[in-house]
Amino acid sequence: MIARPTADLYQILDLSYDPNEEFAPHTDELPRISIVLSGQLLETAGDKEEWASAASMVFKPGDLRHFNRFGREGARLVSVAFSEEGFRALCDPVENRSWRWWHGAEAAALSVEFLRALDRGAAPQNCLEAVIDLLAGLSPDAPGPMKRPPSWLTPLRERMQDEFQEPLPSQELAAWLDLHPVYLARVFREFEGCTVREYLRRIRLRRAIDRLASSNEPLAGLAYDCGFSDQS
């Protein structure tokens, strides 16, 4: 995995640290989300500290002064470092994003989902979709579950059914609905049980299976017509 700048909004960084390495109190300058891939670390900010291990995740404001000590095996992290523009554009302004760690099954599931999304494609738009979904999953101050689906969910589903062959990035859909992309991603997951990307993938897969069952079309052409960029 390498650093991937995406339209000056953020960089995805692959970071390795030596066994027992320590960093004196410092700031990272840019706000970031980090996922621990392996190893352990202790992070201290003020009078609070957190021990983290594989699949733990953290959000840190750029101005957070903190100290790090890494375990006897060192550690490897993947970080999403936001530019000021990227933070304003992608982080929902209604949320109070302060220093916070996530551990356990929920953090592990989000970590795996994010890393798989990166592995499926290094294209900037694919990475951006993965970052939006990650932010939606880590929303710290999200309100409780809605009792009723929002009015915009039905036209959104209809558009996705009609235009499933198109990329339909979350930012485009959010702008169409006059919503913040992370808010859209979070609420969509709440009611549909999956991300926008996964919902589109399921539509494409169903359409491809239906056509496979009723025709002898070449697989490559069928996959292209159903919105897949390759034969997978």
PDB file of C-alpha atoms in Angstrom:
ATOM      1  CA  MET A   1       0.000   0.000   0.000  1.00  0.00           C
ATOM      2  CA  ILE A   2       1.360   3.430  -0.903  1.00  0.00           C
ATOM      3  CA  ALA A   3       0.456   7.036  -0.229  1.00  0.00           C
ATOM      4  CA  ARG A   4      -2.405   8.040  -2.499  1.00  0.00           C
ATOM      5  CA  PRO A   5      -3.248  11.741  -2.834  1.00  0.00           C
ATOM      6  CA  THR A   6      -6.830  12.250  -4.007  1.00  0.00           C
ATOM      7  CA  ALA A   7      -7.811  15.639  -5.430  1.00  0.00           C
ATOM      8  CA  ASP A   8      -5.993  17.395  -2.572  1.00  0.00           C
ATOM      9  CA  LEU A   9      -8.650  16.158  -0.104  1.00  0.00           C
ATOM     10  CA  TYR A  10      -6.566  13.597   1.742  1.00  0.00           C
ATOM     11  CA  GLN A  11      -3.674  11.157   1.543  1.00  0.00           C
ATOM     12  CA  ILE A  12      -3.716   7.467   2.413  1.00  0.00           C
ATOM     13  CA  LEU A  13      -0.451   6.641   4.179  1.00  0.00           C
ATOM     14  CA  ASP A  14       1.196   3.313   5.015  1.00  0.00           C
ATOM     15  CA  LEU A  15       3.229   3.849   8.205  1.00  0.00           C
ATOM     16  CA  SER A  16       5.626   1.483  10.008  1.00  0.00           C
ATOM     17  CA  TYR A  17       7.180   1.952  13.456  1.00  0.00           C
ATOM     18  CA  ASP A  18      10.110   0.152  15.092  1.00  0.00           C
ATOM     19  CA  PRO A  19       9.858  -2.017  18.216  1.00  0.00           C
ATOM     20  CA  ASN A  20       9.690   0.119  21.379  1.00  0.00           C
ATOM     21  CA  GLU A  21       9.895   3.330  19.329  1.00  0.00           C
ATOM     22  CA  GLU A  22       8.695   6.478  21.102  1.00  0.00           C
ATOM     23  CA  PHE A  23       7.550   9.867  19.850  1.00  0.00           C
ATOM     24  CA  ALA A  24       7.788  12.851  22.165  1.00  0.00           C
ATOM     25  CA  PRO A  25       4.619  14.964  22.559  1.00  0.00           C
ATOM     26  CA  HIS A  26       3.714  16.339  19.128  1.00  0.00           C
ATOM     27  CA  THR A  27       0.850  17.223  16.799  1.00  0.00           C
ATOM     28  CA  ASP A  28       0.150  15.680  13.393  1.00  0.00           C
ATOM     29  CA  GLU A  29      -0.851  19.070  11.900  1.00  0.00           C
ATOM     30  CA  LEU A  30      -3.567  17.439   9.763  1.00  0.00           C
ATOM     31  CA  PRO A  31      -6.661  15.659  11.120  1.00  0.00           C
ATOM     32  CA  ARG A  32      -6.524  11.946  10.452  1.00  0.00           C
ATOM     33  CA  ILE A  33      -8.091   8.544  10.886  1.00  0.00           C
ATOM     34  CA  SER A  34      -5.640   5.718  11.567  1.00  0.00           C
ATOM     35  CA  ILE A  35      -6.147   1.946  11.582  1.00  0.00           C
ATOM     36  CA  VAL A  36      -3.696  -0.321  13.405  1.00  0.00           C
ATOM     37  CA  LEU A  37      -2.828  -3.163  11.021  1.00  0.00           C
ATOM     38  CA  SER A  38      -0.422  -4.982  13.338  1.00  0.00           C
ATOM     39  CA  GLY A  39       1.455  -4.512  16.599  1.00  0.00           C
ATOM     40  CA  GLN A  40       0.503  -2.414  19.611  1.00  0.00           C
ATOM     41  CA  LEU A  41       0.846   1.175  20.742  1.00  0.00           C
ATOM     42  CA  LEU A  42       0.104   3.436  23.670  1.00  0.00           C
ATOM     43  CA  GLU A  43      -1.237   6.890  22.864  1.00  0.00           C
ATOM     44  CA  THR A  44      -1.438   9.584  25.535  1.00  0.00           C
ATOM     45  CA  ALA A  45      -3.213  12.932  25.212  1.00  0.00           C
ATOM     46  CA  GLY A  46      -3.395  15.113  28.306  1.00  0.00           C
ATOM     47  CA  ASP A  47      -4.364  12.907  31.249  1.00  0.00           C
ATOM     48  CA  LYS A  48      -5.943  10.207  29.055  1.00  0.00           C
ATOM     49  CA  GLU A  49      -4.300   7.215  27.412  1.00  0.00           C
ATOM     50  CA  GLU A  50      -5.346   4.388  25.104  1.00  0.00           C
ATOM     51  CA  TRP A  51      -3.758   1.021  24.359  1.00  0.00           C
ATOM     52  CA  ALA A  52      -4.408  -0.057  20.789  1.00  0.00           C
ATOM     53  CA  SER A  53      -3.781  -3.239  18.806  1.00  0.00           C
ATOM     54  CA  ALA A  54      -4.673  -4.690  15.404  1.00  0.00           C
ATOM     55  CA  ALA A  55      -7.971  -3.327  13.991  1.00  0.00           C
ATOM     56  CA  SER A  56      -8.208  -0.510  16.548  1.00  0.00           C
ATOM     57  CA  MET A  57      -9.048   2.828  14.932  1.00  0.00           C
ATOM     58  CA  VAL A  58      -8.570   6.437  15.998  1.00  0.00           C
ATOM     59  CA  PHE A  59      -9.645   9.895  14.901  1.00  0.00           C
ATOM     60  CA  LYS A  60      -7.249  12.700  15.844  1.00  0.00           C
ATOM     61  CA  PRO A  61      -7.682  16.435  15.244  1.00  0.00           C
ATOM     62  CA  GLY A  62      -4.608  17.998  13.679  1.00  0.00           C
ATOM     63  CA  ASP A  63      -3.909  20.147  16.732  1.00  0.00           C
ATOM     64  CA  LEU A  64      -4.085  17.305  19.282  1.00  0.00           C
ATOM     65  CA  ARG A  65      -0.847  17.181  21.274  1.00  0.00           C
ATOM     66  CA  HIS A  66      -0.100  13.531  22.019  1.00  0.00           C
ATOM     67  CA  PHE A  67       2.641  11.036  22.872  1.00  0.00           C
ATOM     68  CA  ASN A  68       3.157   7.590  21.294  1.00  0.00           C
ATOM     69  CA  ARG A  69       5.001   4.521  22.497  1.00  0.00           C
ATOM     70  CA  PHE A  70       5.028   1.400  20.321  1.00  0.00           C
ATOM     71  CA  GLY A  71       5.115  -2.198  21.531  1.00  0.00           C
ATOM     72  CA  ARG A  72       7.898  -4.739  21.427  1.00  0.00           C
ATOM     73  CA  GLU A  73       6.915  -5.794  17.891  1.00  0.00           C
ATOM     74  CA  GLY A  74       6.550  -2.243  16.612  1.00  0.00           C
ATOM     75  CA  ALA A  75       3.411  -1.404  14.670  1.00  0.00           C
ATOM     76  CA  ARG A  76       2.053  -0.788  11.196  1.00  0.00           C
ATOM     77  CA  LEU A  77      -0.781   1.660  10.558  1.00  0.00           C
ATOM     78  CA  VAL A  78      -2.719   2.928   7.576  1.00  0.00           C
ATOM     79  CA  SER A  79      -3.819   6.548   7.952  1.00  0.00           C
ATOM     80  CA  VAL A  80      -6.163   8.865   6.094  1.00  0.00           C
ATOM     81  CA  ALA A  81      -4.672  12.348   6.561  1.00  0.00           C
ATOM     82  CA  PHE A  82      -7.128  15.078   5.554  1.00  0.00           C
ATOM     83  CA  SER A  83      -6.185  18.436   4.123  1.00  0.00           C
ATOM     84  CA  GLU A  84      -8.085  21.411   5.554  1.00  0.00           C
ATOM     85  CA  GLU A  85     -10.199  21.450   2.403  1.00  0.00           C
ATOM     86  CA  GLY A  86     -10.794  17.713   2.624  1.00  0.00           C
ATOM     87  CA  PHE A  87     -11.798  17.875   6.271  1.00  0.00           C
ATOM     88  CA  ARG A  88     -14.322  20.632   5.553  1.00  0.00           C
ATOM     89  CA  ALA A  89     -15.694  18.805   2.522  1.00  0.00           C
ATOM     90  CA  LEU A  90     -15.919  15.284   3.929  1.00  0.00           C
ATOM     91  CA  CYS A  91     -16.477  15.586   7.681  1.00  0.00           C
ATOM     92  CA  ASP A  92     -20.090  16.299   8.570  1.00  0.00           C
ATOM     93  CA  PRO A  93     -20.105  19.794  10.141  1.00  0.00           C
ATOM     94  CA  VAL A  94     -22.819  18.871  12.677  1.00  0.00           C
ATOM     95  CA  GLU A  95     -20.498  16.358  14.338  1.00  0.00           C
ATOM     96  CA  ASN A  96     -18.030  17.185  17.091  1.00  0.00           C
ATOM     97  CA  ARG A  97     -14.969  15.226  16.028  1.00  0.00           C
ATOM     98  CA  SER A  98     -12.527  15.065  18.913  1.00  0.00           C
ATOM     99  CA  TRP A  99      -9.814  12.504  19.775  1.00  0.00           C
ATOM    100  CA  ARG A 100     -11.414   9.082  20.023  1.00  0.00           C
ATOM    101  CA  TRP A 101     -10.379   5.436  19.726  1.00  0.00           C
ATOM    102  CA  TRP A 102     -12.588   2.539  18.639  1.00  0.00           C
ATOM    103  CA  HIS A 103     -11.797  -1.079  19.544  1.00  0.00           C
ATOM    104  CA  GLY A 104     -13.459  -4.477  19.266  1.00  0.00           C
ATOM    105  CA  ALA A 105     -15.710  -6.100  16.687  1.00  0.00           C
ATOM    106  CA  GLU A 106     -17.261  -2.922  15.271  1.00  0.00           C
ATOM    107  CA  ALA A 107     -13.887  -1.294  14.646  1.00  0.00           C
ATOM    108  CA  ALA A 108     -12.541  -4.529  13.147  1.00  0.00           C
ATOM    109  CA  ALA A 109     -15.480  -4.809  10.747  1.00  0.00           C
ATOM    110  CA  LEU A 110     -15.063  -1.211   9.572  1.00  0.00           C
ATOM    111  CA  SER A 111     -11.304  -1.701   9.201  1.00  0.00           C
ATOM    112  CA  VAL A 112     -11.723  -4.800   7.046  1.00  0.00           C
ATOM    113  CA  GLU A 113     -14.416  -3.156   4.913  1.00  0.00           C
ATOM    114  CA  PHE A 114     -12.251  -0.081   4.313  1.00  0.00           C
ATOM    115  CA  LEU A 115      -9.088  -2.044   3.470  1.00  0.00           C
ATOM    116  CA  ARG A 116     -10.980  -4.349   1.100  1.00  0.00           C
ATOM    117  CA  ALA A 117     -12.442  -1.330  -0.667  1.00  0.00           C
ATOM    118  CA  LEU A 118      -8.937   0.069  -1.182  1.00  0.00           C
ATOM    119  CA  ASP A 119      -7.675  -3.251  -2.483  1.00  0.00           C
ATOM    120  CA  ARG A 120     -10.508  -3.498  -5.013  1.00  0.00           C
ATOM    121  CA  GLY A 121      -9.315  -0.412  -6.835  1.00  0.00           C
ATOM    122  CA  ALA A 122      -6.732   2.334  -6.507  1.00  0.00           C
ATOM    123  CA  ALA A 123      -8.720   4.761  -8.671  1.00  0.00           C
ATOM    124  CA  PRO A 124      -9.261   8.080  -6.862  1.00  0.00           C
ATOM    125  CA  GLN A 125     -13.057   7.741  -6.932  1.00  0.00           C
ATOM    126  CA  ASN A 126     -12.912   4.238  -5.422  1.00  0.00           C
ATOM    127  CA  CYS A 127     -10.694   5.510  -2.611  1.00  0.00           C
ATOM    128  CA  LEU A 128     -12.992   8.486  -2.021  1.00  0.00           C
ATOM    129  CA  GLU A 129     -16.035   6.216  -1.722  1.00  0.00           C
ATOM    130  CA  ALA A 130     -14.157   4.081   0.805  1.00  0.00           C
ATOM    131  CA  VAL A 131     -13.221   7.144   2.880  1.00  0.00           C
ATOM    132  CA  ILE A 132     -16.822   8.435   2.886  1.00  0.00           C
ATOM    133  CA  ASP A 133     -18.098   5.045   4.065  1.00  0.00           C
ATOM    134  CA  LEU A 134     -15.435   4.918   6.768  1.00  0.00           C
ATOM    135  CA  LEU A 135     -16.390   8.377   8.055  1.00  0.00           C
ATOM    136  CA  ALA A 136     -20.055   7.363   8.074  1.00  0.00           C
ATOM    137  CA  GLY A 137     -19.270   4.268  10.123  1.00  0.00           C
ATOM    138  CA  LEU A 138     -17.203   6.231  12.638  1.00  0.00           C
ATOM    139  CA  SER A 139     -19.644   9.100  13.155  1.00  0.00           C
ATOM    140  CA  PRO A 140     -19.173   9.751  16.882  1.00  0.00           C
ATOM    141  CA  ASP A 141     -22.140  11.993  17.534  1.00  0.00           C
ATOM    142  CA  ALA A 142     -24.653  10.491  15.145  1.00  0.00           C
ATOM    143  CA  PRO A 143     -28.266  10.727  16.348  1.00  0.00           C
ATOM    144  CA  GLY A 144     -30.184   7.621  17.341  1.00  0.00           C
ATOM    145  CA  PRO A 145     -31.839   5.412  14.720  1.00  0.00           C
ATOM    146  CA  MET A 146     -34.594   7.046  12.672  1.00  0.00           C
ATOM    147  CA  LYS A 147     -38.053   5.532  13.082  1.00  0.00           C
ATOM    148  CA  ARG A 148     -39.052   6.224   9.488  1.00  0.00           C
ATOM    149  CA  PRO A 149     -37.033   6.292   6.278  1.00  0.00           C
ATOM    150  CA  PRO A 150     -36.294   9.830   5.085  1.00  0.00           C
ATOM    151  CA  SER A 151     -38.303  11.072   2.118  1.00  0.00           C
ATOM    152  CA  TRP A 152     -35.213  11.166  -0.096  1.00  0.00           C
ATOM    153  CA  LEU A 153     -34.514   7.436   0.221  1.00  0.00           C
ATOM    154  CA  THR A 154     -37.157   6.339  -2.307  1.00  0.00           C
ATOM    155  CA  PRO A 155     -36.022   8.626  -5.167  1.00  0.00           C
ATOM    156  CA  LEU A 156     -32.439   7.660  -4.402  1.00  0.00           C
ATOM    157  CA  ARG A 157     -33.216   3.943  -4.724  1.00  0.00           C
ATOM    158  CA  GLU A 158     -35.168   4.614  -7.921  1.00  0.00           C
ATOM    159  CA  ARG A 159     -32.260   6.498  -9.467  1.00  0.00           C
ATOM    160  CA  MET A 160     -29.835   3.725  -8.527  1.00  0.00           C
ATOM    161  CA  GLN A 161     -32.156   1.128 -10.073  1.00  0.00           C
ATOM    162  CA  ASP A 162     -32.471   3.193 -13.268  1.00  0.00           C
ATOM    163  CA  GLU A 163     -28.809   4.223 -13.585  1.00  0.00           C
ATOM    164  CA  PHE A 164     -27.007   1.209 -12.089  1.00  0.00           C
ATOM    165  CA  GLN A 165     -24.678   1.062 -15.110  1.00  0.00           C
ATOM    166  CA  GLU A 166     -23.227   4.461 -14.165  1.00  0.00           C
ATOM    167  CA  PRO A 167     -20.579   4.982 -11.432  1.00  0.00           C
ATOM    168  CA  LEU A 168     -22.955   7.115  -9.281  1.00  0.00           C
ATOM    169  CA  PRO A 169     -20.409   8.320  -6.705  1.00  0.00           C
ATOM    170  CA  SER A 170     -21.743   9.229  -3.262  1.00  0.00           C
ATOM    171  CA  GLN A 171     -20.725  12.875  -3.645  1.00  0.00           C
ATOM    172  CA  GLU A 172     -22.786  13.194  -6.837  1.00  0.00           C
ATOM    173  CA  LEU A 173     -25.822  11.552  -5.238  1.00  0.00           C
ATOM    174  CA  ALA A 174     -25.490  13.707  -2.127  1.00  0.00           C
ATOM    175  CA  ALA A 175     -25.286  16.900  -4.218  1.00  0.00           C
ATOM    176  CA  TRP A 176     -28.366  15.789  -6.175  1.00  0.00           C
ATOM    177  CA  LEU A 177     -30.277  15.403  -2.893  1.00  0.00           C
ATOM    178  CA  ASP A 178     -28.688  18.483  -1.266  1.00  0.00           C
ATOM    179  CA  LEU A 179     -27.213  16.328   1.522  1.00  0.00           C
ATOM    180  CA  HIS A 180     -23.780  15.917   3.059  1.00  0.00           C
ATOM    181  CA  PRO A 181     -22.152  12.764   1.560  1.00  0.00           C
ATOM    182  CA  VAL A 182     -21.259  11.284   4.963  1.00  0.00           C
ATOM    183  CA  TYR A 183     -24.792  11.885   6.267  1.00  0.00           C
ATOM    184  CA  LEU A 184     -26.227  10.180   3.176  1.00  0.00           C
ATOM    185  CA  ALA A 185     -23.869   7.219   3.600  1.00  0.00           C
ATOM    186  CA  ARG A 186     -24.700   6.832   7.300  1.00  0.00           C
ATOM    187  CA  VAL A 187     -28.494   6.986   6.891  1.00  0.00           C
ATOM    188  CA  PHE A 188     -28.443   4.772   3.797  1.00  0.00           C
ATOM    189  CA  ARG A 189     -26.535   2.092   5.729  1.00  0.00           C
ATOM    190  CA  GLU A 190     -29.001   2.402   8.627  1.00  0.00           C
ATOM    191  CA  PHE A 191     -32.018   1.578   6.446  1.00  0.00           C
ATOM    192  CA  GLU A 192     -30.507  -0.620   3.727  1.00  0.00           C
ATOM    193  CA  GLY A 193     -27.943  -2.491   5.815  1.00  0.00           C
ATOM    194  CA  CYS A 194     -25.121  -1.832   3.353  1.00  0.00           C
ATOM    195  CA  THR A 195     -23.153   0.951   1.702  1.00  0.00           C
ATOM    196  CA  VAL A 196     -24.199   2.747  -1.467  1.00  0.00           C
ATOM    197  CA  ARG A 197     -21.391   0.958  -3.324  1.00  0.00           C
ATOM    198  CA  GLU A 198     -22.565  -2.443  -2.106  1.00  0.00           C
ATOM    199  CA  TYR A 199     -26.181  -1.667  -3.009  1.00  0.00           C
ATOM    200  CA  LEU A 200     -25.144  -0.799  -6.568  1.00  0.00           C
ATOM    201  CA  ARG A 201     -22.988  -3.911  -6.770  1.00  0.00           C
ATOM    202  CA  ARG A 202     -25.965  -6.079  -5.765  1.00  0.00           C
ATOM    203  CA  ILE A 203     -28.198  -4.480  -8.407  1.00  0.00           C
ATOM    204  CA  ARG A 204     -25.560  -5.085 -11.075  1.00  0.00           C
ATOM    205  CA  LEU A 205     -25.063  -8.651  -9.940  1.00  0.00           C
ATOM    206  CA  ARG A 206     -28.799  -9.399 -10.044  1.00  0.00           C
ATOM    207  CA  ARG A 207     -29.106  -7.910 -13.531  1.00  0.00           C
ATOM    208  CA  ALA A 208     -26.096  -9.901 -14.737  1.00  0.00           C
ATOM    209  CA  ILE A 209     -27.459 -13.162 -13.303  1.00  0.00           C
ATOM    210  CA  ASP A 210     -30.862 -12.559 -14.915  1.00  0.00           C
ATOM    211  CA  ARG A 211     -29.256 -11.996 -18.309  1.00  0.00           C
ATOM    212  CA  LEU A 212     -26.933 -14.978 -17.941  1.00  0.00           C
ATOM    213  CA  ALA A 213     -29.926 -17.188 -17.251  1.00  0.00           C
ATOM    214  CA  SER A 214     -31.854 -16.000 -20.303  1.00  0.00           C
ATOM    215  CA  SER A 215     -29.194 -15.518 -22.994  1.00  0.00           C
ATOM    216  CA  ASN A 216     -25.914 -16.765 -24.408  1.00  0.00           C
ATOM    217  CA  GLU A 217     -24.227 -13.369 -24.447  1.00  0.00           C
ATOM    218  CA  PRO A 218     -20.436 -13.208 -24.096  1.00  0.00           C
ATOM    219  CA  LEU A 219     -19.504 -12.673 -20.462  1.00  0.00           C
ATOM    220  CA  ALA A 220     -17.294  -9.643 -21.138  1.00  0.00           C
ATOM    221  CA  GLY A 221     -20.018  -7.708 -22.935  1.00  0.00           C
ATOM    222  CA  LEU A 222     -22.651  -8.659 -20.406  1.00  0.00           C
ATOM    223  CA  ALA A 223     -20.471  -7.556 -17.496  1.00  0.00           C
ATOM    224  CA  TYR A 224     -19.775  -4.224 -19.188  1.00  0.00           C
ATOM    225  CA  ASP A 225     -23.470  -3.636 -19.893  1.00  0.00           C
ATOM    226  CA  CYS A 226     -24.321  -4.343 -16.249  1.00  0.00           C
ATOM    227  CA  GLY A 227     -21.887  -1.761 -14.921  1.00  0.00           C
ATOM    228  CA  PHE A 228     -18.878  -3.922 -14.068  1.00  0.00           C
ATOM    229  CA  SER A 229     -15.526  -2.604 -15.256  1.00  0.00           C
ATOM    230  CA  ASP A 230     -14.113  -6.131 -15.632  1.00  0.00           C
ATOM    231  CA  GLN A 231     -15.405  -9.708 -15.719  1.00  0.00           C
ATOM    232  CA  SER A 232     -15.433 -10.160 -11.926  1.00  0.00           C
TER     233      SER A 232
END
